[in-house]
């Protein structure tokens, strides 16, 4: 205890050696806790972990079940990709041009606490219950964190780096692309990671509201019909999607910003 | 200084006014029927009108209660676990992998399970808020506590602080800037998920008002809860900002 | 009763006093080594087999090239870091951790940002159970002593570097440690502030003669302040030579700069550090 802060780094070092197994152990521990809890409770509506796991292949093996899930993923990918394309330039511009920041800040602040999936009923009125509404809602949900992180990242870029760029005769656009963007990249990627998880959540919620297709549709239909094994199997599938996407993105992030010493190797993902 | 401030306000007001103007224009020039897009004036009149009514306040109160209880539980748990994990190897070894697995899981997907487990009343919604708000607070606490200047701890120990008190006498206050940043993120999330939970299980609260209005195609009433949750978020954020100003008085660049 | 190892008054008062079997040294560093385990690479021996006695009331400086383990040695004496081998005794008792008998002052100040200047200074007193009113009274006196009267309610961020270090020194003096452990305390300050703080530190030291272990990079600073200068060599950190500084006290900077003895000490020690041969010989 005499070296409080040192403990953290020491464990981080140890963590590397058992890192591949620790999350696996955590999963097993959680499933075991679930199994025991369900057995103790003994109610119909809470199946055991084993029962739920047994239902997973049924859903994934079923043609329409798989198609539903792939539908969801497609919408998520499109919404996320378009949000990335729009948000990063906007966030960077806000970070480097004060007027742009004061222009957009209030509206972002007002819209931040509004759950974007809650716009679903309104947007459905205009655009119907199809792909367009759901993709738009995912897009809206993901833009805000990416804009904010790009904004913060660009704001924190050291002034002297930009001066040296200008001294080398770079244009403003070149400075943005060649200096600000790479310097803010770790922060931008942190925003994208948050956006990724947000996209997944909005995907589930939007499908819950507009019940036509998708993973959220299966989940909540099963809940309404009392198919509890399916409910919990879907929870496992969606949870696994979250973990897999996050791990894959983290790989990508590490490859892109190997030079930066980001200590935050756990995602700050939310909602 | 003052000039830039007023310029900021003007610049920031432009998009808000613009949106209201475009909204009004679409309605006035008949591009959208009032059934699809009510005029902004009507929405605000309804909002002000509703604020005087007991039913609306009761629904808003239900939302606020869940938000507050859920956020408070998440803050206590998140700060507590985060600090323990930062200073205790054993706790760290358990917490780290659990957080790694649980943080990227979309918590809304857990909501059906929470409903089955805790019922349709307050408990399930509060549990969802806790599940969602916990991780940002826990992670930022952990991050803040593991990156504090080690010499602060040494200085306190040398001054005779018992080792078990260092946690709340030094680590907690030193990590406070990071903790409050986590709280701010968690607050926004709490607003979002409490609303979603109320939409999903629709018994009461602002989210329920939206769903009820949507079912009967009352577009004006659909906008009112959306604006209310935005206002609620803004007010709570302002309160947190005030707390930040006081708590971080001594820290550079609040 | 002054131990033999510290002939402070020898020049001023003629021949050295008759050797007496004196009290045990204030600090006894015995066979201390520190090895750092590094992930992947092989273990790094930072300091190796350090043996050193420091007498009560002595002002001892440690000099040496960057990375030779000066800070590491100081942290070990402070009890912040446990050595991989050897022991440190303070007043003949082996230390087990940090304690209010040894007060650190760091180059980074390490003030508590959430406390006011006064809050920082009285922190240790409050830890010792001194009532608030009494602690504050002593805090005010200490702040006056380090020249910061009127700054009680300020936060550290509102002070200059030199003022911050004065607060840090007052905070450590407040709980009256027998030993001051100073790790390049003036390293982050400008030359002018540094000189003033050196003089102030000497004044304080002349008054209550605490034992001081003082790490620095500046040879002139070490010679000006110390009774004894420990020169270390690198890879692994060892004591290369112990130089006794036989200059009269109280010392005045203006006189000292013109003093040939002083100049010779500085030049000799600088040479010692410069040609630090890798196979440094033990003194
Ligand atoms: N926590 C640590 N982990 C690994 N190696 C360390 C650690 N702390 C110090 N070292 C190594 O020990 C050696 C001595 O470091 P130390 O900081 O004591 O040197 P120093 O003499 O104080 O240097 P400087 O004059 O630059 O302050 C260095 O080679 C350093 O790399
Ligand atoms: Mg050092």
mmCIF file with all atom_site columns, C-alpha atoms and ligand atoms in Angstrom, chain A residues 9 13, chain B residues 150, chain C residues 34-38 41 44-47 62-75 81 107 183-184 215-217 232 234-235 237, ligand 1:
data_model
loop_
_atom_site.group_PDB
_atom_site.id
_atom_site.type_symbol
_atom_site.label_atom_id
_atom_site.label_alt_id
_atom_site.label_comp_id
_atom_site.label_asym_id
_atom_site.label_entity_id
_atom_site.label_seq_id
_atom_site.pdbx_PDB_ins_code
_atom_site.Cartn_x
_atom_site.Cartn_y
_atom_site.Cartn_z
_atom_site.occupancy
_atom_site.B_iso_or_equiv
_atom_site.pdbx_formal_charge
_atom_site.auth_seq_id
_atom_site.auth_comp_id
_atom_site.auth_asym_id
_atom_site.auth_atom_id
_atom_site.pdbx_PDB_model_num
ATOM   1  C CA  . UNK A 1 9   ? 1.071  -0.174 -13.093 1.00 0.00 ? 9   UNK A CA  1
ATOM   2  C CA  . UNK A 1 13  ? 2.221  -5.452 -16.254 1.00 0.00 ? 13  UNK A CA  1
ATOM   3  C CA  . UNK B 2 150 ? 2.635  9.193  -6.648  1.00 0.00 ? 150 UNK B CA  1
ATOM   4  C CA  . UNK C 3 34  ? 17.851 -1.902 -5.774  1.00 0.00 ? 34  UNK C CA  1
ATOM   5  C CA  . UNK C 3 35  ? 16.975 -4.021 -8.782  1.00 0.00 ? 35  UNK C CA  1
ATOM   6  C CA  . UNK C 3 36  ? 14.077 -3.062 -11.036 1.00 0.00 ? 36  UNK C CA  1
ATOM   7  C CA  . UNK C 3 37  ? 12.192 -5.793 -12.795 1.00 0.00 ? 37  UNK C CA  1
ATOM   8  C CA  . UNK C 3 38  ? 11.293 -4.728 -16.297 1.00 0.00 ? 38  UNK C CA  1
ATOM   9  C CA  . UNK C 3 41  ? 14.088 -6.918 -20.724 1.00 0.00 ? 41  UNK C CA  1
ATOM   10 C CA  . UNK C 3 44  ? 18.100 -3.542 -14.093 1.00 0.00 ? 44  UNK C CA  1
ATOM   11 C CA  . UNK C 3 45  ? 20.460 -3.032 -11.166 1.00 0.00 ? 45  UNK C CA  1
ATOM   12 C CA  . UNK C 3 46  ? 19.910 0.635  -10.359 1.00 0.00 ? 46  UNK C CA  1
ATOM   13 C CA  . UNK C 3 47  ? 22.046 0.965  -7.214  1.00 0.00 ? 47  UNK C CA  1
ATOM   14 C CA  . UNK C 3 62  ? 24.300 13.466 -3.189  1.00 0.00 ? 62  UNK C CA  1
ATOM   15 C CA  . UNK C 3 63  ? 25.717 14.266 -6.605  1.00 0.00 ? 63  UNK C CA  1
ATOM   16 C CA  . UNK C 3 64  ? 26.083 12.107 -9.662  1.00 0.00 ? 64  UNK C CA  1
ATOM   17 C CA  . UNK C 3 65  ? 25.246 11.730 -13.338 1.00 0.00 ? 65  UNK C CA  1
ATOM   18 C CA  . UNK C 3 66  ? 21.610 11.460 -14.349 1.00 0.00 ? 66  UNK C CA  1
ATOM   19 C CA  . UNK C 3 67  ? 20.186 7.987  -13.803 1.00 0.00 ? 67  UNK C CA  1
ATOM   20 C CA  . UNK C 3 68  ? 22.787 6.926  -11.232 1.00 0.00 ? 68  UNK C CA  1
ATOM   21 C CA  . UNK C 3 69  ? 20.122 6.239  -8.627  1.00 0.00 ? 69  UNK C CA  1
ATOM   22 C CA  . UNK C 3 70  ? 20.111 9.348  -6.450  1.00 0.00 ? 70  UNK C CA  1
ATOM   23 C CA  . UNK C 3 71  ? 16.345 9.541  -6.307  1.00 0.00 ? 71  UNK C CA  1
ATOM   24 C CA  . UNK C 3 72  ? 16.072 5.812  -5.811  1.00 0.00 ? 72  UNK C CA  1
ATOM   25 C CA  . UNK C 3 73  ? 18.377 5.985  -2.799  1.00 0.00 ? 73  UNK C CA  1
ATOM   26 C CA  . UNK C 3 74  ? 16.408 8.888  -1.340  1.00 0.00 ? 74  UNK C CA  1
ATOM   27 C CA  . UNK C 3 75  ? 13.090 7.092  -1.817  1.00 0.00 ? 75  UNK C CA  1
ATOM   28 C CA  . UNK C 3 81  ? 10.357 2.104  -1.925  1.00 0.00 ? 81  UNK C CA  1
ATOM   29 C CA  . UNK C 3 107 ? 11.276 18.707 -7.174  1.00 0.00 ? 107 UNK C CA  1
ATOM   30 C CA  . UNK C 3 183 ? 15.192 15.517 -4.123  1.00 0.00 ? 183 UNK C CA  1
ATOM   31 C CA  . UNK C 3 184 ? 16.406 18.329 -6.364  1.00 0.00 ? 184 UNK C CA  1
ATOM   32 C CA  . UNK C 3 215 ? 19.981 15.390 -3.925  1.00 0.00 ? 215 UNK C CA  1
ATOM   33 C CA  . UNK C 3 216 ? 21.093 17.837 -6.591  1.00 0.00 ? 216 UNK C CA  1
ATOM   34 C CA  . UNK C 3 217 ? 22.697 18.177 -10.007 1.00 0.00 ? 217 UNK C CA  1
ATOM   35 C CA  . UNK C 3 232 ? 27.945 8.587  -7.157  1.00 0.00 ? 232 UNK C CA  1
ATOM   36 C CA  . UNK C 3 234 ? 26.515 5.088  -12.749 1.00 0.00 ? 234 UNK C CA  1
ATOM   37 C CA  . UNK C 3 235 ? 25.527 1.589  -13.909 1.00 0.00 ? 235 UNK C CA  1
ATOM   38 C CA  . UNK C 3 237 ? 24.866 3.352  -8.960  1.00 0.00 ? 237 UNK C CA  1
HETATM 39 N N1  . LIG D 4 .   ? 10.168 2.476  -11.226 1.00 0.00 ? 1   LIG D N1  1
HETATM 40 C C1  . LIG D 4 .   ? 11.257 2.134  -11.946 1.00 0.00 ? 1   LIG D C1  1
HETATM 41 N N2  . LIG D 4 .   ? 11.230 1.077  -12.770 1.00 0.00 ? 1   LIG D N2  1
HETATM 42 C C2  . LIG D 4 .   ? 12.308 0.719  -13.489 1.00 0.00 ? 1   LIG D C2  1
HETATM 43 N N3  . LIG D 4 .   ? 13.476 1.367  -13.465 1.00 0.00 ? 1   LIG D N3  1
HETATM 44 C C3  . LIG D 4 .   ? 13.581 2.444  -12.674 1.00 0.00 ? 1   LIG D C3  1
HETATM 45 C C4  . LIG D 4 .   ? 12.482 2.875  -11.867 1.00 0.00 ? 1   LIG D C4  1
HETATM 46 N N4  . LIG D 4 .   ? 12.876 3.977  -11.179 1.00 0.00 ? 1   LIG D N4  1
HETATM 47 C C5  . LIG D 4 .   ? 14.154 4.197  -11.531 1.00 0.00 ? 1   LIG D C5  1
HETATM 48 N N5  . LIG D 4 .   ? 14.591 3.293  -12.437 1.00 0.00 ? 1   LIG D N5  1
HETATM 49 C C6  . LIG D 4 .   ? 15.943 3.213  -13.011 1.00 0.00 ? 1   LIG D C6  1
HETATM 50 O O1  . LIG D 4 .   ? 16.863 3.318  -11.974 1.00 0.00 ? 1   LIG D O1  1
HETATM 51 C C7  . LIG D 4 .   ? 17.946 4.139  -12.350 1.00 0.00 ? 1   LIG D C7  1
HETATM 52 C C8  . LIG D 4 .   ? 18.109 5.231  -11.332 1.00 0.00 ? 1   LIG D C8  1
HETATM 53 O O2  . LIG D 4 .   ? 17.007 6.114  -11.411 1.00 0.00 ? 1   LIG D O2  1
HETATM 54 P P1  . LIG D 4 .   ? 16.902 7.406  -10.495 1.00 0.00 ? 1   LIG D P1  1
HETATM 55 O O3  . LIG D 4 .   ? 15.628 8.094  -10.815 1.00 0.00 ? 1   LIG D O3  1
HETATM 56 O O4  . LIG D 4 .   ? 17.132 7.023  -9.089  1.00 0.00 ? 1   LIG D O4  1
HETATM 57 O O5  . LIG D 4 .   ? 18.112 8.273  -11.033 1.00 0.00 ? 1   LIG D O5  1
HETATM 58 P P2  . LIG D 4 .   ? 18.569 9.725  -10.618 1.00 0.00 ? 1   LIG D P2  1
HETATM 59 O O6  . LIG D 4 .   ? 19.983 9.624  -10.230 1.00 0.00 ? 1   LIG D O6  1
HETATM 60 O O7  . LIG D 4 .   ? 17.633 10.306 -9.632  1.00 0.00 ? 1   LIG D O7  1
HETATM 61 O O8  . LIG D 4 .   ? 18.452 10.487 -11.981 1.00 0.00 ? 1   LIG D O8  1
HETATM 62 P P3  . LIG D 4 .   ? 18.137 12.031 -12.233 1.00 0.00 ? 1   LIG D P3  1
HETATM 63 O O9  . LIG D 4 .   ? 19.350 12.774 -11.848 1.00 0.00 ? 1   LIG D O9  1
HETATM 64 O O10 . LIG D 4 .   ? 17.888 12.109 -13.696 1.00 0.00 ? 1   LIG D O10 1
HETATM 65 O O11 . LIG D 4 .   ? 16.930 12.379 -11.399 1.00 0.00 ? 1   LIG D O11 1
HETATM 66 C C9  . LIG D 4 .   ? 17.657 4.626  -13.736 1.00 0.00 ? 1   LIG D C9  1
HETATM 67 O O12 . LIG D 4 .   ? 18.439 3.888  -14.639 1.00 0.00 ? 1   LIG D O12 1
HETATM 68 C C10 . LIG D 4 .   ? 16.216 4.365  -13.948 1.00 0.00 ? 1   LIG D C10 1
HETATM 69 O O13 . LIG D 4 .   ? 15.985 3.999  -15.262 1.00 0.00 ? 1   LIG D O13 1
#
